[in-house]
Short mmCIF file of C-alpha atoms in Angstrom, two decimals:
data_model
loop_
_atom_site.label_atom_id
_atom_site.label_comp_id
_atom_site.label_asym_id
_atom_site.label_seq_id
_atom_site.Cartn_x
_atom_site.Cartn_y
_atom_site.Cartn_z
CA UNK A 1469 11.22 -7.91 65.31
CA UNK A 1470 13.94 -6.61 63.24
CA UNK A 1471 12.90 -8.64 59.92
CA UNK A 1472 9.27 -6.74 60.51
CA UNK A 1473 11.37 -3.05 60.94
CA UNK A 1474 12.91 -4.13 57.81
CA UNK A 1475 9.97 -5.35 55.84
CA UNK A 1476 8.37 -2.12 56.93
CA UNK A 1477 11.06 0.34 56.03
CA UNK A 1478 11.08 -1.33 52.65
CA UNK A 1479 7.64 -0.79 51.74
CA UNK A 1480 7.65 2.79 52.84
CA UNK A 1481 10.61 3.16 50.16
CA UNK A 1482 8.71 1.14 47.69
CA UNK A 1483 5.31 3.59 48.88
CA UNK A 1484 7.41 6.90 48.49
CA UNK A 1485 9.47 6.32 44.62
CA UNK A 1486 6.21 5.05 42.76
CA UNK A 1487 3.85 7.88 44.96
CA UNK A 1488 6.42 10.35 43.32
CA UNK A 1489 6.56 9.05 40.16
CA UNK A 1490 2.44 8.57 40.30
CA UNK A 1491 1.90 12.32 41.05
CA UNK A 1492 4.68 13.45 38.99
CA UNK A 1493 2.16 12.00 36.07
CA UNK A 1494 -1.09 13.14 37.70
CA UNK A 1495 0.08 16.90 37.96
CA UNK A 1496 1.55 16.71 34.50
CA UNK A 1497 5.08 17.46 35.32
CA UNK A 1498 6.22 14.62 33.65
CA UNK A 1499 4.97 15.25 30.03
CA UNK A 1500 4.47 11.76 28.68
CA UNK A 1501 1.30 10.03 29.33
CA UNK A 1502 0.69 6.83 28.60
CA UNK A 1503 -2.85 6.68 27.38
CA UNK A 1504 -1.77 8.79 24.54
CA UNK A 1505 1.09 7.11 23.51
CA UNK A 1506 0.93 5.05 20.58
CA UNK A 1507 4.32 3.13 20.66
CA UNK A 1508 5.49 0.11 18.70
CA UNK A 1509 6.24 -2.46 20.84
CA UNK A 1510 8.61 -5.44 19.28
CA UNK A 1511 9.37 -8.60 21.03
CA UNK A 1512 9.55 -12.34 21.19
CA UNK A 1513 11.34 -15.40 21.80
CA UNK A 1514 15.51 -14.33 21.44
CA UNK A 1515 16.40 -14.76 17.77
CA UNK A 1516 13.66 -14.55 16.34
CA UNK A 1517 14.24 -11.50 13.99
CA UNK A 1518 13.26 -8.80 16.67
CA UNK A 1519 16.39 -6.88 15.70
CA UNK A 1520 16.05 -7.33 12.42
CA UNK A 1521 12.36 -5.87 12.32
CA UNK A 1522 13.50 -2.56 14.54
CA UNK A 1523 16.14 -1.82 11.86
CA UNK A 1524 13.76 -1.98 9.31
CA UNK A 1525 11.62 0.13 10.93
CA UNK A 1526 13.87 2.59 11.69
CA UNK A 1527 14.77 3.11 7.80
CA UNK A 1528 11.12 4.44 7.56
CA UNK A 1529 11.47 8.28 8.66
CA UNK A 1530 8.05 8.78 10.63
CA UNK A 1531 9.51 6.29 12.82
CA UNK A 1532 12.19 6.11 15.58
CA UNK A 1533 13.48 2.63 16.99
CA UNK A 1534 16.07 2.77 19.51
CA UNK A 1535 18.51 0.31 20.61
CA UNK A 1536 17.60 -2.38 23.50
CA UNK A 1537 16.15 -0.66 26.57
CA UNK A 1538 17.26 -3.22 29.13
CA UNK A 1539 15.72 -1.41 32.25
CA UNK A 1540 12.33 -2.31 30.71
CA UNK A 1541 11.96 -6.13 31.81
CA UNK A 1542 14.16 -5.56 35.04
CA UNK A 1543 10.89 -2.91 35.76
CA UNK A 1544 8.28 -5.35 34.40
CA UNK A 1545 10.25 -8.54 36.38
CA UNK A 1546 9.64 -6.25 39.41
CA UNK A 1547 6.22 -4.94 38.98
CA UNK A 1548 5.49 -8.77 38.81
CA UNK A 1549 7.17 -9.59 41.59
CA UNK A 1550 5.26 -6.79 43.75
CA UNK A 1551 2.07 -8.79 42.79
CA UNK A 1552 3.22 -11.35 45.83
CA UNK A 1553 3.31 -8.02 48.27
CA UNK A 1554 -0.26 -6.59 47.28
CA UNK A 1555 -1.33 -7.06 50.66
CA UNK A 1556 1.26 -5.12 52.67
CA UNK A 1557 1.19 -2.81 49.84
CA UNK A 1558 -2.41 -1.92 49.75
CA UNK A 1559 -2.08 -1.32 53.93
CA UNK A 1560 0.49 1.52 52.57
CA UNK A 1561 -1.72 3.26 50.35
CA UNK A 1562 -0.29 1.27 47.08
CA UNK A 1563 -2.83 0.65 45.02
CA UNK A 1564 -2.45 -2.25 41.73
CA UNK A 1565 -3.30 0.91 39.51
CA UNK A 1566 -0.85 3.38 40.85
CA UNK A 1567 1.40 1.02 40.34
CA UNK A 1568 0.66 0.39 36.95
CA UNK A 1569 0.47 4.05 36.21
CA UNK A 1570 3.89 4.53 37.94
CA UNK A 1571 5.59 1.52 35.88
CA UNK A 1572 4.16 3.03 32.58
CA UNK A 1573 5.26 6.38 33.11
CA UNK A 1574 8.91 5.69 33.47
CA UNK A 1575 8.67 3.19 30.29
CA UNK A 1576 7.04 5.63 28.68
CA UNK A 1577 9.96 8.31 29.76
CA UNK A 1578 12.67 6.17 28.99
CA UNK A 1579 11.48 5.54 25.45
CA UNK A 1580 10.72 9.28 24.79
CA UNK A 1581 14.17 10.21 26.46
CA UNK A 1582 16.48 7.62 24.35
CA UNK A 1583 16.58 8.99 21.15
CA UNK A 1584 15.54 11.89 18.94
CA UNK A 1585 11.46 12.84 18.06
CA UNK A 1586 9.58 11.36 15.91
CA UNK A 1587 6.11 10.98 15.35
CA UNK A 1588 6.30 7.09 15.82
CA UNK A 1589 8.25 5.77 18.36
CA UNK A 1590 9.37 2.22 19.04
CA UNK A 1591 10.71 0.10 21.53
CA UNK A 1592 12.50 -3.30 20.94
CA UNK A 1593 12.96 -5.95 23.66
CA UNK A 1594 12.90 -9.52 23.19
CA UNK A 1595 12.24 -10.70 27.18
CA UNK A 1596 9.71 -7.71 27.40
CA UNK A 1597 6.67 -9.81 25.68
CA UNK A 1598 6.97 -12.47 28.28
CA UNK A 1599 4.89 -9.26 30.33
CA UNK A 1600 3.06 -9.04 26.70
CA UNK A 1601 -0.67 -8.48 28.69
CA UNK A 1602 1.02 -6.03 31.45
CA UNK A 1603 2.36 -3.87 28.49
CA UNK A 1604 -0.68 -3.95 26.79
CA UNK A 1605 -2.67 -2.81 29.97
CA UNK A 1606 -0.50 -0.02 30.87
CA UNK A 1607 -0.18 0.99 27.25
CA UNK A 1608 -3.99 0.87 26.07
CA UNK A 1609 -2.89 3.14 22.86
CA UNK A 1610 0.21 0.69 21.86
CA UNK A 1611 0.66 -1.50 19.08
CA UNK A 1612 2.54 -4.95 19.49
CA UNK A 1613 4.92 -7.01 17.00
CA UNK A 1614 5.36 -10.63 17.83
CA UNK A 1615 8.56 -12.12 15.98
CA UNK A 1616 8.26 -15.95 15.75
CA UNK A 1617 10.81 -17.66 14.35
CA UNK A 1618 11.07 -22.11 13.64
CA UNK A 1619 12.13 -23.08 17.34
CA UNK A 1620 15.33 -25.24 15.81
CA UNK A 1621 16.71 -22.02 14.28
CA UNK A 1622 16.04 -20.05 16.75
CA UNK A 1623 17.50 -22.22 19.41
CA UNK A 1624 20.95 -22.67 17.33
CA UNK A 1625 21.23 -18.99 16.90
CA UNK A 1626 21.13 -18.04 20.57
CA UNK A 1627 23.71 -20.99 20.98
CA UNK A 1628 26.26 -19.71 18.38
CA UNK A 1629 25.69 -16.20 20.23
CA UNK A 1630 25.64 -17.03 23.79
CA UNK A 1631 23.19 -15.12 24.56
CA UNK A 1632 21.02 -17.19 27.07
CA UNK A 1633 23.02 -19.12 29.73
CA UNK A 1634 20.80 -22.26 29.71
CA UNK A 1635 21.09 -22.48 26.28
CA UNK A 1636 23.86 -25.23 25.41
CA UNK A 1637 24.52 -27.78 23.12
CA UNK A 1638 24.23 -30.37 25.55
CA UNK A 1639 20.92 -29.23 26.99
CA UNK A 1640 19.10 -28.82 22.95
CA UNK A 1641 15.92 -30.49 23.76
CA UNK A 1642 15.11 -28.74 26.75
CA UNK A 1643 16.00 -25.43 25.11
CA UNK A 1644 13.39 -26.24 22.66
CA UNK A 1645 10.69 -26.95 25.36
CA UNK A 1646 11.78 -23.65 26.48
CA UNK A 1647 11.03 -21.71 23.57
CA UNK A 1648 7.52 -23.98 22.81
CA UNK A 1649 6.38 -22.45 26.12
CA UNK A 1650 7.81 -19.08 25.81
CA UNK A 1651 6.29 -18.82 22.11
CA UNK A 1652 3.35 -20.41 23.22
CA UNK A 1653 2.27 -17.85 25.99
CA UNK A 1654 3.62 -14.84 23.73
CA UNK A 1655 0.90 -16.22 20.87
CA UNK A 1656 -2.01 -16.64 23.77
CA UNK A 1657 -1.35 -13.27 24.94
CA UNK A 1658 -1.04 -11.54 21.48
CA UNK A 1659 -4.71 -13.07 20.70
CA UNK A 1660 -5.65 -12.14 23.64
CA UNK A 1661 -4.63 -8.66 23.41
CA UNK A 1662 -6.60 -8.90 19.42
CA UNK A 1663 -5.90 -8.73 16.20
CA UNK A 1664 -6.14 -5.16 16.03
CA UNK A 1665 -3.21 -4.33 18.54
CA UNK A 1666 -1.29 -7.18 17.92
CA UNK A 1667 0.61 -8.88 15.13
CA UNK A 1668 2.37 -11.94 14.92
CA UNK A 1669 5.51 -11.80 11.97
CA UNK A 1670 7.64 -14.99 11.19
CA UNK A 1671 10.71 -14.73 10.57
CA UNK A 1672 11.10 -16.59 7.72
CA UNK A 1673 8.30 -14.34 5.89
CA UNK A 1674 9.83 -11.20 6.95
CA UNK A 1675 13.36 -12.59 5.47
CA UNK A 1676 11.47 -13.57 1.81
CA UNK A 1677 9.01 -10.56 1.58
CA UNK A 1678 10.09 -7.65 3.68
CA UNK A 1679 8.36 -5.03 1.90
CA UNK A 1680 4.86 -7.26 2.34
CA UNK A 1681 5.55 -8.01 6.29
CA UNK A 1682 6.50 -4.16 6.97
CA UNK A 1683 3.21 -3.01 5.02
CA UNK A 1684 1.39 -4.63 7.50
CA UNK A 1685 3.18 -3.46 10.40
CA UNK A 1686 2.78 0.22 8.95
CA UNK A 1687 -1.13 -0.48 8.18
CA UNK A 1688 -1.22 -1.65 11.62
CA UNK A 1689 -0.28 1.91 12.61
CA UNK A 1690 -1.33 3.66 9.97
CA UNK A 1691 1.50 5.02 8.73
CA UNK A 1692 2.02 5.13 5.15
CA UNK A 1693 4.50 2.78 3.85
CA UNK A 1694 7.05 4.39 1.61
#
């Protein structure tokens, strides 16, 4: 009886902070809409030049590319994880769109909120594209940059900088089955989303011919490339 009260009381809490955030965004209050925003989303297995490509990006002044935003994939970890409640959240009036909408509207805010105006604004997080079809649903206006990066470089720069905990020397081989998937699902979805929206870089190309790679992000977007 009590783990039922307690199920309950959680999905009224769950019902009432996206239902404000949802009409928040319906009435207008909150001026950032999705639909209309045209962010630059970069992401991709860790070290795989992701940092490398906001900073270049951020040189170019119609564009604005913030540091990490890690709030992003703890919201997108959750919004997947509500997927397993959809039942017991439907009965409360939560539907998989206002949801969506909800989710959206405070990435949205966040990346408006984090830094200065500009007319291009972009948003950097690695973990993010493993939610690389989620983003592009909730974002139908958003363009997407894929970083790929040779898996044995990749995996011996996250080890040097400790950045994963299951990354170790003495686990190599199943770090490297790690990022095959990873990379793997990241490519499906990015064809998926099309070619159009979004754009696989390598590393290794960006590193040689920067000006090239970034021309193509920028014609992606239509910005010019100066």
């Amino acid at each position: 009886m009590l783990l039922g009260i307690n199920i309950f009381n959680r999905i009224n809490s769950i019902k009432y902070q996206f239902q404000v955030l949802y009409e928040l965004q319906k009435n207008n209050i909150n001026q950032y809409d999705p639909n209309d925003s045209s962010f630059i989303f970069i992401g991709g297995h860790q070290s795989t030049g992701t940092g490398l490509m906001r900073i270049l990006l951020d040189i170019h002044p119609l564009v604005r590319c913030g540091p990490e935003p890690v709030v992003t994939r703890e919201l997108l970890r959750y919004r997947r994880h509500l997927e397993t409640m959809s039942d017991l959240l439907s009965q409360s009036g939560i539907t998989e769109n206002v949801l969506d909408d909800a989710s959206a509207a405070f990435i949205a805010t966040v990346i408006q909120e984090m830094g200065p105006k500009a007319p291009r604004l972009c948003h950097k997080d690695p973990s993010s594209f493993i939610y690389l079809e989620e983003l592009a649903d909730m974002f139908p206006k958003a363009k997407f940059i894929h970083m790929i990066r040779d898996g044995r470089a990749a995996i011996a720069s996250t080890i040097h900088r400790g950045i994963h905990p299951f990354y170790t020397l003495e686990n190599i081989s199943t770090a490297i089955l790690s990022w095959e998937r990873t990379t793997s699902q990241m490519l499906e979805d990015c064809q998926y989303i099309g070619i159009f929206r979004c754009l696989s870089i390598r590393y290794e190309c960006l590193i040689l011919n920067p000006r090239e790679e970034i021309k193509k992000v920028l014609d992606m977007k239509q910005v010019q490339f100066k």
